[in-house]
Every structure is written in C-alpha cells, then in structure tokens.
Amino acid sequence: MSVKQPFDINRVVDRIREAVRPFPKAAMFALAEEGYISPFEQLIACLLSIRTYDETSLVVARHLFTRARTPAEMVALTPSQIETLIRGSTYADQKAGQIWAIANRIMSDYNGVLPCDASVLLSFTGVGPKCTNLALGIACGQPCISVDIHVHRVTNRWGYVETRTPEKTLTALEKTLPRDYWIEINQLLVPFGKHICTGKSPHCSTCPVVDMCQQVGVSEHR
C-alpha cells in the first residue's frame, strides 16, 4: 500500500462530486428533482426503498404517487390497494399497512400536513433515523446526516470514522463531518458506494480519493 496523503474531507467531496456525475442519482434525490419534494412523499419513498434496490423502489414510488401524493389521498385508499400499487417493493404487505397508518395519523394529529419534526417522523412504525434524516434533509432543508450501508462502509473504509454500525457512524459523523456536507454525504456516497467503492473488490485503481483513503478492511480490489 502506497504512502497516503493527509485526509482532507473538502478535497474528497470535490473529487467525488465529479466522479459520481455519470451515475444514477440516489433514489430520494432523484425523486426530489422530479418534484416529489414534500416531507410526506420523501418519507414514504424512503420507506419503500428499505431492503429494495433503488431501480425498483423508484418505479414503485412513482407508481404509488400517480394515485396518492398527500396523506389525504393516501388514507382514501385501503391498505390492500396500497399493497397492490407497491407490489414490487420488498415486504409490500407490511409497508402498505405502515404507509396507511402514517397517512391516517397525519390526518388525525397534524391536520393533514407532516411536520418537519424528527420526533414525529421517528414515532411512526417502520421509520428509523435513515429515512427521518433523508426526509428532513431533502424536503425540509434541515442539516441531517442519513447513514445507509454505503455511507457506513465508505467512511469507515476511508478511516474517517471507526465504527461497527450505521447508528454509531451517524453519531461519529455528526462530530467530524462539516455541517455543509450533512445532507450531501448521502447523495454522494450512495452512487459512489454502488459503482466505485463497492462492498467487495472495490475499484481502487480508478478511485479519485485512493491517495487519501486508508483502505480499511480492503483485502482485494480492482
């Protein structure tokens, strides 16, 4: 392994911005660019993406939103109808019930409008920190870090953090990552982790930040 340059997060972000331009955008950010920007739409789309590939969850979310984009429209459907609309998503039956329950509670408790409040989002069944922070970051503009498997793996591989779980990575990044990058880090590292810094045999030979990456845990690469 060659001698590494000091890790500079600003240079890393600049290089990765350029590196991921040719790749499809992370699902929630792609939907936002298409106009699905409300907190409710972002939350539901993220829920659909859980355990589901982006290529599938994007199609499913768009299909669902042709029928219902607001809590009022969603609660007018039955869980069975929602399940039919989201059939391509993993655990569609479970998610359909969760989506209907979320919409119903927004109607009853929040006058039909999902507030930009982390405690509210986290109180919904099936919603964790990843989806909460994505919705708050993208739809509400709140500085939040959303840590999925890609953000967790890549930042640990860099040696930027040293953690064992995405939850602990979130805590570590909140202490080290400049706030200007809190929303963007997910937008960048999802495509970066899918196409360059992959789980197995990462493409280190073409990685734009390999000179600063500690390559923690990398036993073989391309």
Short mmCIF file of C-alpha atoms in Angstrom, two decimals:
data_model
loop_
_atom_site.label_atom_id
_atom_site.label_comp_id
_atom_site.label_asym_id
_atom_site.label_seq_id
_atom_site.Cartn_x
_atom_site.Cartn_y
_atom_site.Cartn_z
CA MET A 1 0.00 0.00 0.00
CA SER A 2 1.44 3.37 -1.01
CA VAL A 3 2.04 6.24 1.40
CA LYS A 4 -1.19 8.13 1.94
CA GLN A 5 -1.80 11.86 1.80
CA PRO A 6 -3.47 13.53 4.79
CA PHE A 7 -7.23 13.06 4.62
CA ASP A 8 -8.94 16.28 3.55
CA ILE A 9 -12.73 15.99 3.52
CA ASN A 10 -13.12 19.09 1.35
CA ARG A 11 -10.90 17.66 -1.38
CA VAL A 12 -12.60 14.28 -1.04
CA VAL A 13 -16.07 15.77 -1.52
CA ASP A 14 -14.94 17.82 -4.52
CA ARG A 15 -13.44 14.77 -6.23
CA ILE A 16 -16.41 12.52 -5.51
CA ARG A 17 -18.85 15.10 -6.86
CA GLU A 18 -17.09 14.79 -10.20
CA ALA A 19 -16.71 11.02 -10.01
CA VAL A 20 -20.41 10.29 -9.50
CA ARG A 21 -21.77 12.60 -12.20
CA PRO A 22 -22.16 9.77 -14.77
CA PHE A 23 -24.07 7.51 -12.36
CA PRO A 24 -27.78 7.46 -11.49
CA LYS A 25 -28.62 9.64 -8.52
CA ALA A 26 -29.57 8.24 -5.13
CA ALA A 27 -33.30 7.46 -5.20
CA MET A 28 -34.62 10.13 -2.84
CA PHE A 29 -32.60 12.86 -4.51
CA ALA A 30 -33.75 11.69 -7.95
CA LEU A 31 -37.38 11.86 -6.82
CA ALA A 32 -36.85 15.33 -5.40
CA GLU A 33 -35.58 16.52 -8.77
CA GLU A 34 -38.80 15.14 -10.30
CA GLY A 35 -40.89 17.26 -7.93
CA TYR A 36 -41.60 14.74 -5.18
CA ILE A 37 -40.27 17.09 -2.55
CA SER A 38 -42.80 17.15 0.29
CA PRO A 39 -41.81 15.61 3.63
CA PHE A 40 -44.61 13.05 3.21
CA GLU A 41 -43.51 11.98 -0.28
CA GLN A 42 -39.88 11.74 0.77
CA LEU A 43 -40.73 9.72 3.88
CA ILE A 44 -42.97 7.29 2.02
CA ALA A 45 -40.48 6.87 -0.83
CA CYS A 46 -37.71 6.10 1.65
CA LEU A 47 -39.92 3.58 3.42
CA LEU A 48 -40.49 1.87 0.06
CA SER A 49 -36.74 1.76 -0.56
CA ILE A 50 -35.96 -0.26 2.56
CA ARG A 51 -34.50 -3.65 1.56
CA THR A 52 -35.29 -2.78 -2.07
CA TYR A 53 -32.94 -1.78 -4.90
CA ASP A 54 -33.20 1.85 -5.99
CA GLU A 55 -34.04 0.79 -9.53
CA THR A 56 -37.16 -0.92 -8.20
CA SER A 57 -38.13 1.47 -5.43
CA LEU A 58 -38.06 4.45 -7.82
CA VAL A 59 -40.55 2.76 -10.14
CA VAL A 60 -42.74 1.71 -7.21
CA ALA A 61 -42.73 5.18 -5.65
CA ARG A 62 -43.64 6.87 -8.92
CA HIS A 63 -46.45 4.36 -9.45
CA LEU A 64 -47.86 4.93 -5.97
CA PHE A 65 -47.67 8.70 -6.35
CA THR A 66 -49.77 8.59 -9.51
CA ARG A 67 -52.62 7.60 -7.17
CA ALA A 68 -51.74 9.36 -3.94
CA ARG A 69 -49.21 12.08 -3.16
CA THR A 70 -50.72 13.51 0.03
CA PRO A 71 -51.85 11.99 3.32
CA ALA A 72 -55.48 12.74 2.41
CA GLU A 73 -55.17 10.91 -0.90
CA MET A 74 -53.26 8.03 0.69
CA VAL A 75 -55.72 7.43 3.53
CA ALA A 76 -58.55 7.32 0.99
CA LEU A 77 -57.00 4.09 -0.27
CA THR A 78 -57.17 0.82 1.62
CA PRO A 79 -54.00 -0.94 2.77
CA SER A 80 -54.85 -3.64 0.24
CA GLN A 81 -54.98 -1.09 -2.58
CA ILE A 82 -51.66 0.39 -1.44
CA GLU A 83 -50.13 -3.07 -1.37
CA THR A 84 -51.17 -3.65 -4.96
CA LEU A 85 -49.61 -0.35 -6.01
CA ILE A 86 -46.30 -1.06 -4.27
CA ARG A 87 -46.07 -4.77 -5.04
CA GLY A 88 -42.51 -4.52 -6.39
CA SER A 89 -41.18 -3.31 -3.05
CA THR A 90 -39.87 -5.83 -0.53
CA TYR A 91 -42.34 -6.56 2.31
CA ALA A 92 -45.09 -4.79 0.37
CA ASP A 93 -47.87 -6.05 2.64
CA GLN A 94 -46.16 -4.79 5.78
CA LYS A 95 -45.20 -1.46 4.21
CA ALA A 96 -48.74 -0.91 2.90
CA GLY A 97 -50.13 -1.07 6.42
CA GLN A 98 -47.40 1.24 7.71
CA ILE A 99 -47.98 3.77 4.93
CA TRP A 100 -51.74 3.85 5.54
CA ALA A 101 -51.21 4.22 9.29
CA ILE A 102 -48.75 7.09 8.77
CA ALA A 103 -51.19 8.90 6.48
CA ASN A 104 -54.07 8.32 8.87
CA ARG A 105 -52.16 9.71 11.84
CA ILE A 106 -51.03 12.75 9.88
CA MET A 107 -54.67 13.42 9.06
CA SER A 108 -55.87 12.99 12.63
CA ASP A 109 -52.99 14.55 14.56
CA TYR A 110 -51.41 17.09 12.20
CA ASN A 111 -54.28 18.41 10.10
CA GLY A 112 -53.06 16.54 7.04
CA VAL A 113 -49.57 18.05 6.91
CA LEU A 114 -46.49 16.14 8.05
CA PRO A 115 -44.39 18.50 10.20
CA CYS A 116 -40.62 18.78 9.79
CA ASP A 117 -40.04 17.32 13.23
CA ALA A 118 -37.68 14.41 13.83
CA SER A 119 -39.56 13.20 16.89
CA VAL A 120 -42.77 12.93 14.87
CA LEU A 121 -41.17 11.03 12.00
CA LEU A 122 -39.37 8.64 14.32
CA SER A 123 -42.62 7.88 16.12
CA PHE A 124 -44.07 6.18 13.03
CA THR A 125 -43.78 2.40 12.84
CA GLY A 126 -41.14 1.35 10.32
CA VAL A 127 -39.39 4.73 10.22
CA GLY A 128 -35.82 4.94 11.54
CA PRO A 129 -33.04 7.53 11.56
CA LYS A 130 -32.06 6.95 7.91
CA CYS A 131 -35.47 7.82 6.46
CA THR A 132 -36.12 10.51 9.05
CA ASN A 133 -32.90 12.30 8.22
CA LEU A 134 -33.34 11.94 4.47
CA ALA A 135 -36.82 13.44 4.60
CA LEU A 136 -35.76 16.27 6.90
CA GLY A 137 -32.67 16.99 4.84
CA ILE A 138 -34.18 16.86 1.36
CA ALA A 139 -37.71 18.12 1.99
CA CYS A 140 -37.14 20.44 4.94
CA GLY A 141 -33.58 21.63 4.35
CA GLN A 142 -32.56 20.66 7.87
CA PRO A 143 -28.88 19.68 8.27
CA CYS A 144 -29.20 15.94 8.87
CA ILE A 145 -26.92 13.03 8.04
CA SER A 146 -28.57 9.95 6.58
CA VAL A 147 -26.39 6.88 7.04
CA ASP A 148 -27.14 3.82 4.94
CA ILE A 149 -24.86 0.87 4.25
CA HIS A 150 -22.86 2.83 1.65
CA VAL A 151 -22.18 5.84 3.89
CA HIS A 152 -21.29 3.50 6.73
CA ARG A 153 -18.94 1.33 4.66
CA VAL A 154 -17.18 4.10 2.74
CA THR A 155 -16.49 6.45 5.65
CA ASN A 156 -15.09 3.56 7.69
CA ARG A 157 -13.00 2.35 4.75
CA TRP A 158 -11.54 5.83 4.43
CA GLY A 159 -10.58 5.71 8.10
CA TYR A 160 -12.57 8.91 8.59
CA VAL A 161 -14.63 7.18 11.30
CA GLU A 162 -14.13 3.88 13.10
CA THR A 163 -17.47 2.30 13.95
CA ARG A 164 -19.28 -1.01 13.72
CA THR A 165 -22.87 0.03 12.95
CA PRO A 166 -24.62 2.69 10.85
CA GLU A 167 -26.10 4.15 14.04
CA LYS A 168 -22.64 4.67 15.51
CA THR A 169 -21.41 6.03 12.19
CA LEU A 170 -24.16 8.66 12.35
CA THR A 171 -23.00 9.75 15.80
CA ALA A 172 -19.36 9.82 14.71
CA LEU A 173 -20.08 11.81 11.55
CA GLU A 174 -22.10 14.36 13.49
CA LYS A 175 -18.90 15.06 15.43
CA THR A 176 -16.45 15.15 12.50
CA LEU A 177 -18.22 15.97 9.22
CA PRO A 178 -18.62 19.68 8.40
CA ARG A 179 -22.32 20.62 8.54
CA ASP A 180 -22.24 21.88 4.95
CA TYR A 181 -21.95 18.24 3.85
CA TRP A 182 -24.52 16.66 6.17
CA ILE A 183 -27.26 16.34 3.55
CA GLU A 184 -24.94 15.86 0.58
CA ILE A 185 -22.92 12.98 2.04
CA ASN A 186 -25.72 10.50 1.33
CA GLN A 187 -26.31 11.95 -2.13
CA LEU A 188 -22.64 11.40 -2.97
CA LEU A 189 -21.77 8.16 -1.23
CA VAL A 190 -24.75 6.11 -2.41
CA PRO A 191 -23.67 6.18 -6.09
CA PHE A 192 -20.00 6.20 -5.07
CA GLY A 193 -20.53 3.09 -2.96
CA LYS A 194 -22.54 1.33 -5.64
CA HIS A 195 -20.20 1.93 -8.55
CA ILE A 196 -16.69 2.67 -7.24
CA CYS A 197 -16.21 1.89 -3.54
CA THR A 198 -18.18 -1.34 -3.75
CA GLY A 199 -18.63 -3.79 -0.90
CA LYS A 200 -16.48 -6.49 -2.48
CA SER A 201 -13.43 -5.81 -4.66
CA PRO A 202 -13.74 -2.01 -4.73
CA HIS A 203 -12.43 -0.19 -7.79
CA CYS A 204 -9.41 1.29 -6.02
CA SER A 205 -7.47 1.61 -9.28
CA THR A 206 -9.94 4.21 -10.56
CA CYS A 207 -10.94 5.74 -7.21
CA PRO A 208 -10.42 9.52 -7.14
CA VAL A 209 -9.58 9.54 -3.42
CA VAL A 210 -7.40 6.43 -3.11
CA ASP A 211 -4.39 8.62 -2.26
CA MET A 212 -6.14 9.68 0.97
CA CYS A 213 -8.12 6.51 1.72
CA GLN A 214 -6.73 4.16 4.34
CA GLN A 215 -8.48 1.23 2.59
CA VAL A 216 -9.50 -0.21 5.95
CA GLY A 217 -10.58 -3.83 5.58
CA VAL A 218 -9.78 -3.99 1.86
CA SER A 219 -8.10 -7.33 1.16
CA GLU A 220 -8.57 -7.32 -2.62
CA HIS A 221 -9.54 -4.68 -5.09
CA ARG A 222 -9.77 -3.89 -8.77
#
